[in-house]
Coordinates of C-alpha atoms in Angstrom, one line a residue:
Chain I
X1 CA 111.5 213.7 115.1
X2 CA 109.1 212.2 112.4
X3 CA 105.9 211.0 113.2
X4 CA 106.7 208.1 110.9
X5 CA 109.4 207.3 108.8
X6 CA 109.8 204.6 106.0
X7 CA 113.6 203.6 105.8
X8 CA 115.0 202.2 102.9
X9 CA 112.0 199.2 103.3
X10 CA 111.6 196.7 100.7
X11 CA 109.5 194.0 100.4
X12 CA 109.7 190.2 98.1
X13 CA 107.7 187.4 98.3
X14 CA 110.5 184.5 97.4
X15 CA 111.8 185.9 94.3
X16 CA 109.0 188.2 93.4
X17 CA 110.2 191.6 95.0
X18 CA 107.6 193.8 95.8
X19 CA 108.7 197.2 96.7
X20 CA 112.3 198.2 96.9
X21 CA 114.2 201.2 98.1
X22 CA 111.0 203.2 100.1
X23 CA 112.0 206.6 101.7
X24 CA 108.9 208.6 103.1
X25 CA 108.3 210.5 106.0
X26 CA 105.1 211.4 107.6
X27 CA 103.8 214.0 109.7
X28 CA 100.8 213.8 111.9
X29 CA 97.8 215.2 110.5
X30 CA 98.2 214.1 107.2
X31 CA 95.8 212.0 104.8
X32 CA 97.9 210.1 102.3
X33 CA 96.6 208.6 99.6
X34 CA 97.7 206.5 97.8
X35 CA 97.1 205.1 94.0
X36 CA 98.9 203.1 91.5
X37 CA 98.0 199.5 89.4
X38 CA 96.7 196.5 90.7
X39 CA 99.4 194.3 91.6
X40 CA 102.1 197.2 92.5
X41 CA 102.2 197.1 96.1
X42 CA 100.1 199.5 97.9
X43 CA 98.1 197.1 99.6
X44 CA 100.8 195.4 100.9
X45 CA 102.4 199.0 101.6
X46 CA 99.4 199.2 103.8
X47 CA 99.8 195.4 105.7
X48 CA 102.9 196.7 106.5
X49 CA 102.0 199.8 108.3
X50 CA 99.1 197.6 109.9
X51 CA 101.8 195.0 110.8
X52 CA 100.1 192.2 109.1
X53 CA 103.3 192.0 107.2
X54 CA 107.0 192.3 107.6
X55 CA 109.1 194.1 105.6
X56 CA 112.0 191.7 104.3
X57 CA 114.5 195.2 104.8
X58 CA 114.1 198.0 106.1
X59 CA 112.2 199.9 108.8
X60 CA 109.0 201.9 109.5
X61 CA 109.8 204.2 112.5
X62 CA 106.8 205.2 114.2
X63 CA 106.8 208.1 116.9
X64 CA 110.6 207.1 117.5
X65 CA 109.6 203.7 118.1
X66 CA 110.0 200.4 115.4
X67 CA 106.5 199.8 114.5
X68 CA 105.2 196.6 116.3
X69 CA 105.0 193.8 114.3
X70 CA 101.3 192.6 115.0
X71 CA 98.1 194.8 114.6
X72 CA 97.1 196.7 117.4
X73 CA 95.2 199.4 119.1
X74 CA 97.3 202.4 117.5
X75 CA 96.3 201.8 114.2
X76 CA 92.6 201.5 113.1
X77 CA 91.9 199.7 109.7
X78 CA 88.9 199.8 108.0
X79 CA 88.8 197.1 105.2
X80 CA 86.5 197.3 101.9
X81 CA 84.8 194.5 103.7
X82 CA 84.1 191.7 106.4
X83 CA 85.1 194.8 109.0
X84 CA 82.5 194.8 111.4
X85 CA 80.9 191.5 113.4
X86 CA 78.1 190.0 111.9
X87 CA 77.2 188.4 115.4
X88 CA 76.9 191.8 117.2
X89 CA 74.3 194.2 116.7
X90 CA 75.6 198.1 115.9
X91 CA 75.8 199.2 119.1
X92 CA 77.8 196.1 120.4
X93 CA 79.7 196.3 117.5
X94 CA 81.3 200.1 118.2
X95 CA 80.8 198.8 122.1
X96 CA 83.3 196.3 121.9
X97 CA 85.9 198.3 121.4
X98 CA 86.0 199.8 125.1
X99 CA 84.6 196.6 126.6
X100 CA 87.7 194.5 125.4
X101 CA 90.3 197.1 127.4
X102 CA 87.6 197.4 130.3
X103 CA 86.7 194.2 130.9
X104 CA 90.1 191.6 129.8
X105 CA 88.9 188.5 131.1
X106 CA 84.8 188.5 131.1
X107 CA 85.0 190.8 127.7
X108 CA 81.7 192.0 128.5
X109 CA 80.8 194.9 130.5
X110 CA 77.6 195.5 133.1
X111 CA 76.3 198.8 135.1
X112 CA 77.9 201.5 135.3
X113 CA 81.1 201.2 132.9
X114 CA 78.5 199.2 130.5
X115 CA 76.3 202.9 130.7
X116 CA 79.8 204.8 130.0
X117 CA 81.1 202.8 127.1
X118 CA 77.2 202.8 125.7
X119 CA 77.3 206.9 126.1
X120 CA 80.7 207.0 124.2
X121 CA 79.8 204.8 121.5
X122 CA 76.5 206.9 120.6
X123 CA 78.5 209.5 120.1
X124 CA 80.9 207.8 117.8
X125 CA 77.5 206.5 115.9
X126 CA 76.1 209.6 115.9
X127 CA 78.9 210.9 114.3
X128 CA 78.6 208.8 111.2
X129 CA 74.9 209.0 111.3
X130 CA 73.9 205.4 112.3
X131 CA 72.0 206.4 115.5
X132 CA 68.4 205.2 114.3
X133 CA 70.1 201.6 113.2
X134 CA 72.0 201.0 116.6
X135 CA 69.7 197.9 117.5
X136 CA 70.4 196.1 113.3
X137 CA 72.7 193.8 112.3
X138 CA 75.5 194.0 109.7
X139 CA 73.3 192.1 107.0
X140 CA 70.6 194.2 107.6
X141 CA 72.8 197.3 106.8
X142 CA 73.7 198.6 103.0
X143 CA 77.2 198.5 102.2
X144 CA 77.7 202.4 102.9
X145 CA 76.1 201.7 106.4
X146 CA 78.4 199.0 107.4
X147 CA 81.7 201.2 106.1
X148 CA 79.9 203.8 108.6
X149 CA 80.0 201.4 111.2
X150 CA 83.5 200.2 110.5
X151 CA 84.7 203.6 110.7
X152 CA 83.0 204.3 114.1
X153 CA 84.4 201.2 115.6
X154 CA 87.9 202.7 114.4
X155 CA 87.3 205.4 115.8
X156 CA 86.7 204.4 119.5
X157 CA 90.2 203.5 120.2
X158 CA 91.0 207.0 119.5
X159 CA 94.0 205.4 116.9
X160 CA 96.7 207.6 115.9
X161 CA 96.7 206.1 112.4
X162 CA 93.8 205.3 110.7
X163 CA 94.4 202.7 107.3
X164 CA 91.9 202.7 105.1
X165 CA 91.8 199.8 102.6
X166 CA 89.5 200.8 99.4
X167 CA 87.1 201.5 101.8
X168 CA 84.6 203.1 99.6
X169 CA 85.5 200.5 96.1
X170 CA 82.2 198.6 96.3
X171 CA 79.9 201.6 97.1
X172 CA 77.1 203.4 94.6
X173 CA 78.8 206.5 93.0
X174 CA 76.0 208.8 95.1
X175 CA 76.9 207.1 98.6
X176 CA 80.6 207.0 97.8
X177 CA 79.9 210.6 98.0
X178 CA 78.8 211.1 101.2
X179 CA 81.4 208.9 102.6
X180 CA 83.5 211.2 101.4
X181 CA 81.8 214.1 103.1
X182 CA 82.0 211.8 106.2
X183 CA 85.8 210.8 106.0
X184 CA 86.8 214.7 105.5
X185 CA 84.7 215.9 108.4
X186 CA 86.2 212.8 111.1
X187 CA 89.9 213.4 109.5
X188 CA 89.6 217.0 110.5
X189 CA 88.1 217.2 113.8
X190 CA 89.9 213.8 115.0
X191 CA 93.1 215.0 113.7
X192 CA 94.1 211.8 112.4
X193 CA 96.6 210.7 110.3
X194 CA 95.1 208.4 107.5
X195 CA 96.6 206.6 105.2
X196 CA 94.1 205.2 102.3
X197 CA 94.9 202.9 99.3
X198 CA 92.4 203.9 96.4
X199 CA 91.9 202.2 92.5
X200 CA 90.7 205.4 92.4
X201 CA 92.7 208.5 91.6
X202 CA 89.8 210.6 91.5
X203 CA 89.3 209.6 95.4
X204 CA 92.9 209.9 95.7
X205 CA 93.1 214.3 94.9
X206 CA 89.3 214.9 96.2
X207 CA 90.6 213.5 100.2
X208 CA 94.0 213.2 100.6
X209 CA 96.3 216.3 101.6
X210 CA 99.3 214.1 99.8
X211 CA 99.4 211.8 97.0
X212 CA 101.6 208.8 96.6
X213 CA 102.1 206.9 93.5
X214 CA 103.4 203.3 93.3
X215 CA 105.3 202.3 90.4
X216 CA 108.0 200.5 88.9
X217 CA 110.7 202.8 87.4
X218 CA 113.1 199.9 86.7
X219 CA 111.3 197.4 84.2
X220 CA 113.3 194.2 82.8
X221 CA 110.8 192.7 80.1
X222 CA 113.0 189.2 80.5
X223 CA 112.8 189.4 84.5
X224 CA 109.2 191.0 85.0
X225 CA 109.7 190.3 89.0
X226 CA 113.6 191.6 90.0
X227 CA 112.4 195.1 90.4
X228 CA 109.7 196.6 92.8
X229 CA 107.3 199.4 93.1
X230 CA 108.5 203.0 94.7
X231 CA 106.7 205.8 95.1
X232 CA 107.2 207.9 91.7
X233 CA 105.3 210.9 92.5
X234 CA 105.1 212.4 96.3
X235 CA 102.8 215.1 95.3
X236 CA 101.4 217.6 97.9
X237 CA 97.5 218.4 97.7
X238 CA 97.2 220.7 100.3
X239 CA 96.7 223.6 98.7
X240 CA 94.4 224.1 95.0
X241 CA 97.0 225.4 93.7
X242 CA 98.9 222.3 94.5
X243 CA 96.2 220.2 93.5
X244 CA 96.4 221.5 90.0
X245 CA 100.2 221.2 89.4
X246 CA 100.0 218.0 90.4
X247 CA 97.3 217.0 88.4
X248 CA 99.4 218.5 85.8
X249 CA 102.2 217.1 86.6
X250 CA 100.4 213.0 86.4
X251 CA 99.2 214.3 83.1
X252 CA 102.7 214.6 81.9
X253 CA 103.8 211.6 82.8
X254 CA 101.5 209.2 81.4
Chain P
X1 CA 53.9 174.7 80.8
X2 CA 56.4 175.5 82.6
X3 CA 59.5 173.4 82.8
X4 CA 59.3 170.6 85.9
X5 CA 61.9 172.2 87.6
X6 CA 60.2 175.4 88.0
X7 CA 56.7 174.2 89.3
X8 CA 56.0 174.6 92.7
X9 CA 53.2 172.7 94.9
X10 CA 50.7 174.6 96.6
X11 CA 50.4 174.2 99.8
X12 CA 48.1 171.7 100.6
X13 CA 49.3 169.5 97.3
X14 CA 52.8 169.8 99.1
X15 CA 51.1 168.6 102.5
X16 CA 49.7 165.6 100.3
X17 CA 52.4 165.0 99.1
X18 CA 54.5 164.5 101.8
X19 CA 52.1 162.3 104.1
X20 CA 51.8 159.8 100.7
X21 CA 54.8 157.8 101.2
X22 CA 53.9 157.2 104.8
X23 CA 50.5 156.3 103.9
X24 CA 51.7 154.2 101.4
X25 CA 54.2 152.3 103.5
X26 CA 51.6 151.5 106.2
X27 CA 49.2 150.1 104.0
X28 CA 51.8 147.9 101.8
X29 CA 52.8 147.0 105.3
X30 CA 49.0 146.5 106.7
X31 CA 48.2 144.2 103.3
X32 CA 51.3 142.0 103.5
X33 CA 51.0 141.4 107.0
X34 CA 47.2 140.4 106.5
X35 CA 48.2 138.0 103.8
X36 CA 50.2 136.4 106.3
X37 CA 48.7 135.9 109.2
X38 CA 46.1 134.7 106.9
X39 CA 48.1 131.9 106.0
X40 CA 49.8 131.4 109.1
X41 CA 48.4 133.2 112.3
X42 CA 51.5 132.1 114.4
X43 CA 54.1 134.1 111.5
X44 CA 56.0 136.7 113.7
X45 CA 57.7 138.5 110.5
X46 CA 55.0 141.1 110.1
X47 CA 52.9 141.6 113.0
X48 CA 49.8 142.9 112.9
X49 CA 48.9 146.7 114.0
X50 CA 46.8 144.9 117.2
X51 CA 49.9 143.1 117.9
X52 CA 52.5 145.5 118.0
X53 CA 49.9 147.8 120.1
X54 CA 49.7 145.1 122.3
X55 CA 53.3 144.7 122.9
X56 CA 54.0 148.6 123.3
X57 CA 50.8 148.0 125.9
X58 CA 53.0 145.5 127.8
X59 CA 56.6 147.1 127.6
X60 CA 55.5 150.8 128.1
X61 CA 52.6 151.0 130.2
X62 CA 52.5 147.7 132.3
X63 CA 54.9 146.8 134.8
X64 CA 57.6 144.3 134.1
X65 CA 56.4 140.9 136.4
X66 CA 60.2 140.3 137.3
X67 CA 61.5 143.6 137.7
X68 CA 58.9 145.2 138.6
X69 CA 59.7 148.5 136.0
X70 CA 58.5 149.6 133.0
X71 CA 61.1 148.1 130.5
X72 CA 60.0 150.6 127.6
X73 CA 60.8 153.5 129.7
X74 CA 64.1 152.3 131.5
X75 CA 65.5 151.4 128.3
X76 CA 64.3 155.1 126.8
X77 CA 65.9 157.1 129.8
X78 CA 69.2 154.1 129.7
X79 CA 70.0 155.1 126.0
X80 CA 68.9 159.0 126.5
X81 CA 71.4 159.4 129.2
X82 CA 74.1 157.8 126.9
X83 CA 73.9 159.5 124.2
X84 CA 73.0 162.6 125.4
X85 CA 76.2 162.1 127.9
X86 CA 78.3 161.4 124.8
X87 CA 77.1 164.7 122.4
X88 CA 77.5 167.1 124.9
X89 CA 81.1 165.4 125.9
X90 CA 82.0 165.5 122.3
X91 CA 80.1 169.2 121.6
X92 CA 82.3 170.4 124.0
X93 CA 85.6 169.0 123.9
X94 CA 85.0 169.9 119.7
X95 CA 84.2 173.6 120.5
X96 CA 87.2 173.9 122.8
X97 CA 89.6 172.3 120.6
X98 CA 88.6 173.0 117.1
X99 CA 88.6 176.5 118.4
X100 CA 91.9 176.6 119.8
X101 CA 93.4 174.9 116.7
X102 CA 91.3 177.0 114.7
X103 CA 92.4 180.5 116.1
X104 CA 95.9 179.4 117.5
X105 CA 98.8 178.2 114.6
X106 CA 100.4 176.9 117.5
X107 CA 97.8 174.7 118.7
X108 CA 96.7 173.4 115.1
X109 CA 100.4 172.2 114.1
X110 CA 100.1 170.4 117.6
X111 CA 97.5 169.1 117.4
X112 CA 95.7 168.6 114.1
X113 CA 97.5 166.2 112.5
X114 CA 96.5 163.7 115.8
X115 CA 92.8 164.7 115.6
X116 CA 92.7 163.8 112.0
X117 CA 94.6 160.5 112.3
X118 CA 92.4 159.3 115.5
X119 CA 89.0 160.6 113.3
X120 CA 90.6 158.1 110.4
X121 CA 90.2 155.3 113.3
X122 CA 86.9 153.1 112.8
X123 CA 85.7 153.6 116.4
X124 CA 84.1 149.8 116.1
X125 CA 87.1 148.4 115.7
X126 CA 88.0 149.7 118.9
X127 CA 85.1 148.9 120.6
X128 CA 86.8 145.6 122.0
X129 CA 89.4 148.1 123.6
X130 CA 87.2 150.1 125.1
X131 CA 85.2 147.6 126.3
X132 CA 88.0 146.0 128.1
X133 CA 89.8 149.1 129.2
X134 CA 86.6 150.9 130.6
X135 CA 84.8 148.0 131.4
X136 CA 81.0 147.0 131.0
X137 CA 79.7 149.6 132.0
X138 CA 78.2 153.4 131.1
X139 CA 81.5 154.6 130.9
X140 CA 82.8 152.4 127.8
X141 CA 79.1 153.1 125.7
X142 CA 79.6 157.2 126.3
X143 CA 83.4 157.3 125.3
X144 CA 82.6 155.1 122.2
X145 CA 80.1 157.8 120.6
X146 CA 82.8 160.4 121.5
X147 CA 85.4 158.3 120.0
X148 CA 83.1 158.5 117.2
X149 CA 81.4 161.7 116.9
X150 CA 84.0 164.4 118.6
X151 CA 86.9 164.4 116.3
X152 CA 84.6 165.0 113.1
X153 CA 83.0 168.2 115.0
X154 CA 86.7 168.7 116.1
X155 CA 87.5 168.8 112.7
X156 CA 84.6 170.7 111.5
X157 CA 84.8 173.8 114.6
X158 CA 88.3 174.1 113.1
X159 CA 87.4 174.8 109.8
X160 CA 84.6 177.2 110.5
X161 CA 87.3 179.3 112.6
X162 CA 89.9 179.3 109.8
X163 CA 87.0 180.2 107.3
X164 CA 86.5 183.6 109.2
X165 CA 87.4 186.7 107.4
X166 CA 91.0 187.4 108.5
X167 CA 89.9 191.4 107.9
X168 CA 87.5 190.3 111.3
X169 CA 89.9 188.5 113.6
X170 CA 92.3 192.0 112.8
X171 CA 89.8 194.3 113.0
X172 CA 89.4 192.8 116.5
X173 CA 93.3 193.1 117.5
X174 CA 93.0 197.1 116.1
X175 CA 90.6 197.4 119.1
X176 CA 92.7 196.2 121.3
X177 CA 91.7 192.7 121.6
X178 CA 93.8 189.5 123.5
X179 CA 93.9 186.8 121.8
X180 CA 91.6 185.2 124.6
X181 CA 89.1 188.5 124.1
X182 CA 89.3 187.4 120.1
X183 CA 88.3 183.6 121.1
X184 CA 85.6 184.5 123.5
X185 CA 83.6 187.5 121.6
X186 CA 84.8 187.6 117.7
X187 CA 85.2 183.7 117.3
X188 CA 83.3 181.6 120.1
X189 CA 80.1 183.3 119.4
X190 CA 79.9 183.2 115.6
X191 CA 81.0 179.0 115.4
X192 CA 78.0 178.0 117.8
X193 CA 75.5 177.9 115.3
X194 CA 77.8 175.8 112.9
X195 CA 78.6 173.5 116.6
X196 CA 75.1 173.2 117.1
X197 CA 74.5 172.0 112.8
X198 CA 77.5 169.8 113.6
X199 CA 75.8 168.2 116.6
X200 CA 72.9 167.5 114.3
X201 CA 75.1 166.0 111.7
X202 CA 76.5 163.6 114.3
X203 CA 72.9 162.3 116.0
X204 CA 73.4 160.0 113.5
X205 CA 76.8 158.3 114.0
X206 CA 75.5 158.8 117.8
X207 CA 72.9 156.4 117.5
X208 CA 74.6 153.9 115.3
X209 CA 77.5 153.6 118.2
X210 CA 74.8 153.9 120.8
X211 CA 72.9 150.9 119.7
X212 CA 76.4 148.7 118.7
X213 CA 77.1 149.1 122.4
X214 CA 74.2 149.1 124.0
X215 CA 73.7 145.5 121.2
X216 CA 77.5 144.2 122.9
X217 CA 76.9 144.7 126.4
X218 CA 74.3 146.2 128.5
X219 CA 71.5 145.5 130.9
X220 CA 68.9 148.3 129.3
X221 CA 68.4 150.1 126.3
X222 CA 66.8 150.6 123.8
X223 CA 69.4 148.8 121.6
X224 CA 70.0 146.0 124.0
X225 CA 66.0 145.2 123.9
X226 CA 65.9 145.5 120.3
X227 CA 69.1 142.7 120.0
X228 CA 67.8 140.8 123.1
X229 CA 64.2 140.2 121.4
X230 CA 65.4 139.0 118.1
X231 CA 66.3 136.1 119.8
X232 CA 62.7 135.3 119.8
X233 CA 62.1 136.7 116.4
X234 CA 59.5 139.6 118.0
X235 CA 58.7 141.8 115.4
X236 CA 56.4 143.2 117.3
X237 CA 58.7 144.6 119.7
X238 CA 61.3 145.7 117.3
X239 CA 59.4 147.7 114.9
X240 CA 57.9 150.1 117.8
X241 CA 61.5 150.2 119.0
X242 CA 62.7 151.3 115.8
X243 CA 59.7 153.9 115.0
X244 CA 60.5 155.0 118.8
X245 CA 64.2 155.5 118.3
X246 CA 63.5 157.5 114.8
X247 CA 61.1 160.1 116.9
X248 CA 63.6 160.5 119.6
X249 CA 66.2 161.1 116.8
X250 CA 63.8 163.7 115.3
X251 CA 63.1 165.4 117.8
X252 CA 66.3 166.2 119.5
X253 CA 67.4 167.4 115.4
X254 CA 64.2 169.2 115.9
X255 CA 64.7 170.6 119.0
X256 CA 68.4 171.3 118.5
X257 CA 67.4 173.9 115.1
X258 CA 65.0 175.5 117.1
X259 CA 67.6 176.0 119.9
X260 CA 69.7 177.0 117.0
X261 CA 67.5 179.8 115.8
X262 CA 66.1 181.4 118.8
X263 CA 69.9 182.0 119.6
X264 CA 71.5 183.2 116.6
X265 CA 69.0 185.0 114.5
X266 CA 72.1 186.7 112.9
X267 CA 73.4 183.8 111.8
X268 CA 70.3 182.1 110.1
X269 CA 69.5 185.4 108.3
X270 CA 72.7 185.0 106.9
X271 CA 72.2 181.4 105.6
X272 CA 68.6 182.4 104.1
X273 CA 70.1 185.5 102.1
X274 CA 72.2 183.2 100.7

């Protein structure tokens, strides 16, 4: 069994189709990115798989299961932005994970599972290095910071898919960097499966372990909209030798 | 020189400038009112500072020889209750609705469209209905400013949920968040501020309806004084009224920002930045 398959899944707005004809298959562990031209699909690729969207045909197995059709605790998104509470300090922010499943009518937690859920979220903060800013608020953060703290609140619910959604596209060059560092080191000892949508193809070989992408193969100049996307290149980057044949390979074709 | 619009007052030229217009209105007042009672020392259009001092004297800190109560505060604490009854009715029936309509597509196709049909309704026009359906009394005064002030902060709380960043009210559900957990952590706490700006906002319609009814039928007030006086043309008690009901208004705007940002830093950090 696949961890998650994409069968035959297409996707139109009205008339305008979308993506047509999607046939992937995932297995756990890996970090997919994936890259392609404004417009083409990947970001609704990406609503789908976070169940903002539904597919018009088609189906996304996940884990055996159909994928539920509403977001929820299995999959983690971090967004480019507006991801983290404004109203809630840093702490609060990675704390409310936990306290929404601990505490389902009050949504706030006190004593002793307040001390526990504290403890775990340090860690988490820790992790992405946001320990001596715990007691800020999002404005008070740069935009690398609040990513950090977008990722950390992913990461309490312990998802088994992580989306990414041009998380690092409005960060300095330098701290786009270390994010990069960051998202590496928490793929690997989470052993998530991530999917990311990137502008950036650069971003796209230097992360992932695979690289999707999204284009139209079928183009009618008089009907711009009767064809969708697919995936054009499924390229494997696990390996530097891989890397290098694929980059190769999307010289070629362009 | 720099151009007008980039000149700045320092600060005690912006102090100055400030306290000039009221200077300037009590003294046209003071002058006018002297020419007056010059010519006629009976007139009772512009009362002299004595006179209205005097009257404050007798309504505020003398007892009333029928009653036996201080009119100036009965009528104060008469209206405060009322309108202060009818905010907080209309606060919180706006908070829990606009929220729910806000948040909830089910809610909003229910019941939008009749919020925004009743705000359309002139609540004076349906003053009369009130008036005989709730009778004299406090009851019909309080639901008249809610009539008139909730479904605009309905209207408004509903807005300011559908303005937040859908990427939030998701990010929420990825943690594992009820709908109700959404409401009562992401949402609830980040419309407050903009519930307690739209309180502010309504002071205003608050008072008008306040004083309208109070004006119709009452037995205290500070409306009802203010209509029941003009009967005997005394400026002298209207114009302390008036000045009285302006300070109250101030301060509870006053009061209500403070409230505002000793609660939510976060939010007026925000609105500064801007």
């Amino acid at each position: 069994m696949n961890f998650l398959s994409i069968e035959n899944l297409y996707k139109s707005y009205g008339e305008n189709l979308v993506l047509e004809r999607l046939n992937l298959t995932v297995e756990q562990g890996e970090f997919v990115s994936m890259v392609g031209a404004s417009g083409c699909g990947k970001s609704t690729f990406l609503n789908m798989l976070l169940g903002k969207e539904k597919q018009t045909k088609g189906k996304i197995v996940f884990e055996g299961k159909e994928l539920t059709q509403e977001p929820d605790a299995e999959r983690g998104i971090v967004f480019q932005k507006y991801s983290v509470f404004p109203h809630l300090t840093v702490l609060q922010n990675v704390m409310i994970a936990d306290e929404f499943s601990h505490s389902p009518i009050l949504g706030w937690t006190f004593g002793k599972s307040k001390k526990e859920i504290k403890q775990k979220a340090m860690s988490f903060i820790d992790a992405v290095g946001l320990s001596p800013a715990i007691k800020k608020y999002p404005h008070e953060l740069s935009g690398g910071m609040q990513q950090r703290l977008a990722i950390a609140q992913a990461l309490m619910k312990a998802p088994k898919i992580l989306l990414l959604d041009e998380p690092f596209g409005a960060l300095d060059p330098g701290i786009r960097a270390d994010m990069h560092e960051l998202i590496l080191d928490i793929w690997q000892k989470n052993k998530l499966t991530i999917f990311m949508v990137t502008h950036d193809i650069q971003e796209g070989f230097k992360l992932g372990s695979r690289l999707w992408v999204f284009d139209k193969i079928r183009q009618d100049p008089q009907a711009p909209n009767a064809y969708g996307a697919q995936v054009t290149f499924d390229l494997s980057l696990t390996t530097e030798n891989s890397k290098a044949a694929a980059k190769e390979l999307l010289k070629e074709a362009s | 020189m720099k151009r007008l619009m980039n000149l700045t007052p320092s600060k005690p030229l912006s102090i100055f400038l400030s306290l000039m217009p009221f200077v300037l209105i009590l003294f046209v007042y003071w002058n006018a009112s002297n020419v007056r009672l010059a010519e006629n020392p009976n007139d009772k259009l512009l009362p002299s500072f004595s006179q209205i001092s005097s009257a404050v004297d007798r309504l505020a800190f003398n007892e009333d020889k029928r009653t036996g109560k201080y009119i100036f505060w009965v009528d104060t604490q008469a209206s405060l209750y009322r309108i202060g009854l009818g905010i907080l009715i209309s606060a919180a029936s706006g908070l829990i609705i606009g929220l729910l309509t806000g948040l909830v597509p089910i809610a909003r196709s229910n019941l939008s469209p009749v919020v925004t049909i009743i705000s359309l309704i002139p609540p004076m026009a349906i003053l009369p209905i009130l008036f005989i359906s709730f009778g004299l009394g406090e009851l019909a005064k309080v639901m008249l400013i809610i009539i008139g002030t909730a479904p605009v902060i309905i209207r408004d709380m509903q807005s300011r949920v559908l303005q937040l960043p859908s990427e939030q009210l998701i990010k929420a559900q990825t943690l594992g968040a009820s709908t109700w957990l959404v409401a009562l952590r992401v949402v609830l706490p980040q419309i407050l501020p903009s519930l307690i700006s739209s309180m502010r906002l309504s002071l205003g319609a608050a008072w008008l309806f306040l004083i309208a009814a109070e004006a119709i039928a009452a037995q205290e007030g500070l409306g009802y004084r203010i209509f029941l006086v003009r009967r005997y043309m005394s400026m002298d008690v209207i114009f302390p009224y008036v000045i009285w009901i302006t300070t109250l208004a101030f301060l509870m705007d006053f009061s209500l920002k403070r409230l505002s940002q000793l609660c939510f830093p976060w939010y007026h950090d925000i609105e500064s930045g801007k």
